[in-house]
Amino acid sequence: MTLSMVETSNSKENIRKFIFDSKSHACDGSVIDSVEILIPELLQASYSSYTWPCAPILSLFLWQRRQCLVNQRILELGSGTSLPGILAAKCGAQVTLTDHATLPKTLAHIKRCCLLNNLTAGENISVIGLSWGLLLNSIFNLGPIDLIIGSDCFYDPSVFEEILVTVAFLLEHNPGAKFLFTYQERSADWTIEALLKKWKLKCANVNLSETLHALDNSLRRLMGGHTIHLLEITLA
């Protein structure tokens, strides 16, 4: 199983093509040979309009386990360019992509990413505003969730508790669900240990060796030598 990346650019944006390749039978007996996903990135992009290294790592991890994604109800937090969520939808999951409710341009960009990959809102994918740490109508209107995913959400300590408040609420209302996310190590001083205890959550490391081994050179260059972890949060 491999993941490779090709880039093209014009005067307004950069488009990355992510190619997930392997021959394997899905749960329904069909064969998913490969999936190509186009991700547009705005030049002079904001944080949410760029594909950070954590996203392809999480996506490849999901691709390697795509047989288990069919009909799963998946919520992506802080979707940004939405690579993991779009991949999950391509593999048969029912996906809700989210980003901050006060960022209409980001939500519009997520919808464009979906359309560029022939995913129409209302079928097996939807886009909504969801603000971390705020229990607004949007979070109460969500349907059942089997899996929460996120890539590089923990980029700023000031939002750590907001994320975990949201995750704790979602896990409490969806027994058996878990939060699976990739995290780029930026400082050894950053920790969520006390917050996990406060919100009655537990966290475990997930082995990424198989996933990292399957990256091609273009993705290794994108990682730029950064250390990336895969973590799983559940109720304590």
XYZ file of C-alpha atoms in Angstrom:
236
model
C 0.000 0.000 0.000
C 1.462 3.331 -1.007
C 0.663 7.020 -1.026
C 2.227 9.441 -3.507
C 1.685 13.107 -4.330
C 1.847 15.236 -7.498
C 1.649 19.047 -7.535
C 0.509 21.570 -10.149
C 0.206 25.353 -9.746
C -1.376 28.362 -11.421
C -1.492 32.035 -10.519
C -4.114 31.563 -7.800
C -3.680 28.140 -6.277
C -1.642 25.011 -5.902
C -3.345 21.667 -6.510
C -1.996 18.531 -4.897
C -3.002 15.145 -6.251
C -2.799 12.395 -3.637
C -2.728 8.869 -5.060
C -3.632 5.999 -2.730
C -2.670 2.756 -4.423
C -3.203 -0.901 -3.562
C -5.275 -3.877 -4.608
C -7.497 -5.107 -1.843
C -11.067 -6.322 -1.396
C -13.482 -4.089 0.466
C -16.106 -5.378 2.895
C -18.736 -5.729 0.158
C -16.448 -7.887 -1.989
C -15.554 -5.168 -4.491
C -11.952 -4.311 -5.293
C -10.652 -0.804 -4.579
C -7.444 -0.560 -6.606
C -6.659 3.088 -6.090
C -8.129 6.461 -5.222
C -6.976 9.854 -6.488
C -7.891 12.962 -4.515
C -7.352 16.538 -5.683
C -6.772 19.131 -2.977
C -6.688 22.825 -3.989
C -4.553 25.073 -1.816
C -4.849 28.840 -2.043
C -1.590 30.698 -2.585
C -0.675 32.775 0.471
C -2.953 30.342 2.238
C -4.320 30.604 5.723
C -3.770 27.680 8.071
C -6.960 25.974 6.901
C -6.190 26.256 3.169
C -2.941 24.265 3.273
C -2.443 20.494 3.519
C -0.218 20.008 6.558
C 1.880 16.824 6.902
C -0.478 15.300 9.474
C -3.316 15.038 6.934
C -1.738 12.574 4.471
C -0.415 10.485 7.371
C -3.889 10.085 8.867
C -5.331 9.515 5.385
C -2.898 6.726 4.603
C -3.589 5.093 7.966
C -7.306 5.120 7.112
C -6.617 3.842 3.575
C -4.712 0.882 4.972
C -7.851 0.036 6.968
C -10.427 1.115 4.399
C -12.358 -2.170 4.605
C -13.568 -0.997 8.014
C -14.719 2.435 6.778
C -17.703 1.247 4.737
C -20.943 2.688 6.190
C -19.087 4.145 9.189
C -20.414 7.513 10.381
C -17.341 9.740 10.588
C -16.962 13.317 11.822
C -13.801 15.264 10.926
C -12.839 18.131 13.234
C -10.983 21.130 11.814
C -11.242 19.709 8.310
C -9.384 22.476 6.463
C -8.609 20.974 3.042
C -10.361 17.778 4.213
C -8.055 15.109 2.763
C -8.787 12.438 5.435
C -12.533 13.032 5.366
C -12.728 13.031 1.577
C -10.750 9.787 1.460
C -13.094 8.198 4.013
C -16.101 9.207 1.893
C -14.434 7.737 -1.207
C -14.049 4.489 0.726
C -17.745 4.277 1.589
C -18.086 6.139 4.896
C -20.808 8.639 5.742
C -18.742 11.752 6.479
C -19.421 15.113 8.108
C -16.679 17.687 7.497
C -16.467 20.556 9.970
C -14.536 23.716 10.663
C -15.119 26.818 12.771
C -18.590 28.297 12.262
C -17.143 31.831 12.053
C -14.927 30.966 9.066
C -17.288 31.027 6.042
C -14.402 31.167 3.547
C -12.929 28.002 5.064
C -16.292 26.222 4.902
C -16.684 27.346 1.280
C -13.225 25.989 0.481
C -14.134 22.632 2.057
C -17.188 22.472 -0.215
C -14.998 23.230 -3.230
C -12.642 20.410 -2.239
C -15.647 18.069 -2.170
C -16.927 19.197 -5.575
C -13.458 18.864 -7.110
C -13.534 15.223 -6.024
C -17.065 14.587 -7.320
C -18.600 14.441 -3.855
C -21.975 16.128 -3.594
C -23.206 17.389 -0.246
C -26.258 15.505 0.920
C -25.195 12.122 -0.430
C -22.497 10.572 1.754
C -20.793 13.817 2.744
C -21.852 17.080 4.398
C -20.138 20.293 5.525
C -21.138 22.200 8.665
C -19.738 24.884 10.954
C -18.669 23.519 14.328
C -16.856 25.745 16.800
C -14.613 24.002 19.324
C -15.606 24.467 22.947
C -19.060 25.875 22.154
C -22.138 23.702 22.523
C -24.227 25.367 19.831
C -27.137 23.993 17.791
C -24.800 22.501 15.189
C -23.321 20.017 17.652
C -26.731 18.988 19.006
C -28.049 18.434 15.478
C -25.355 15.909 14.577
C -26.523 12.360 13.994
C -24.867 9.243 15.475
C -21.068 9.066 15.152
C -18.856 5.975 15.003
C -15.486 7.729 14.621
C -14.132 11.260 15.077
C -10.976 12.124 13.137
C -8.665 15.127 13.040
C -5.265 16.063 11.662
C -3.025 18.646 13.348
C -5.853 20.137 15.429
C -3.500 20.525 18.412
C -1.376 23.251 16.808
C -1.848 25.891 19.522
C -2.085 25.242 23.299
C -4.762 27.927 23.604
C -7.265 25.669 21.787
C -6.363 22.352 23.449
C -9.137 22.508 26.038
C -11.698 23.730 23.518
C -10.993 20.680 21.357
C -11.204 18.278 24.284
C -14.460 19.819 25.565
C -15.974 19.151 22.140
C -14.522 15.639 21.927
C -15.708 14.747 25.439
C -19.246 15.899 24.612
C -19.311 13.901 21.368
C -17.926 10.742 22.975
C -20.397 10.940 25.861
C -23.264 11.116 23.370
C -21.861 8.373 21.114
C -20.945 5.362 23.273
C -18.256 3.256 21.641
C -16.928 6.057 19.442
C -13.302 7.225 19.565
C -11.256 10.218 18.441
C -8.360 9.303 16.147
C -5.964 12.113 15.281
C -2.476 12.871 14.029
C -0.327 15.342 15.920
C 2.836 17.121 14.792
C 5.305 17.471 17.649
C 6.220 21.143 17.996
C 7.266 21.451 21.624
C 8.155 18.894 24.272
C 6.512 21.207 26.826
C 3.037 20.901 25.296
C 0.817 18.358 27.005
C -2.875 17.483 27.293
C -2.456 15.114 30.245
C -4.142 17.356 32.837
C -6.952 18.231 30.437
C -7.600 14.563 29.698
C -8.013 13.911 33.415
C -10.246 16.975 33.841
C -12.633 15.875 31.073
C -12.503 12.161 31.972
C -10.723 11.055 28.819
C -7.853 8.678 28.162
C -5.301 8.715 25.368
C -3.180 5.983 23.756
C -0.462 6.050 21.111
C -1.101 4.123 17.892
C 1.835 2.550 16.028
C 2.542 4.420 12.777
C 5.498 2.363 11.503
C 3.524 0.568 8.777
C 1.999 3.828 7.583
C 5.239 5.822 7.485
C 6.950 3.006 5.582
C 4.415 3.358 2.749
C 5.094 7.057 2.013
C 6.832 7.942 -1.248
C 9.601 10.551 -1.473
C 7.231 13.434 -2.282
C 5.368 12.864 0.988
C 8.598 12.483 2.943
C 9.659 15.898 1.632
C 6.285 17.328 2.685
C 6.879 15.999 6.212
C 10.179 17.875 6.264
C 11.612 15.748 9.042
C 8.784 16.569 11.467
C 7.819 14.002 14.090
C 4.175 12.987 13.752
C 2.198 10.858 16.184
C -1.123 9.068 15.870
C -3.223 9.129 19.022
C -6.571 7.704 20.075
C -8.796 9.333 22.674
C -11.709 7.537 24.347
C -13.745 7.999 27.486
C -11.843 7.061 30.644
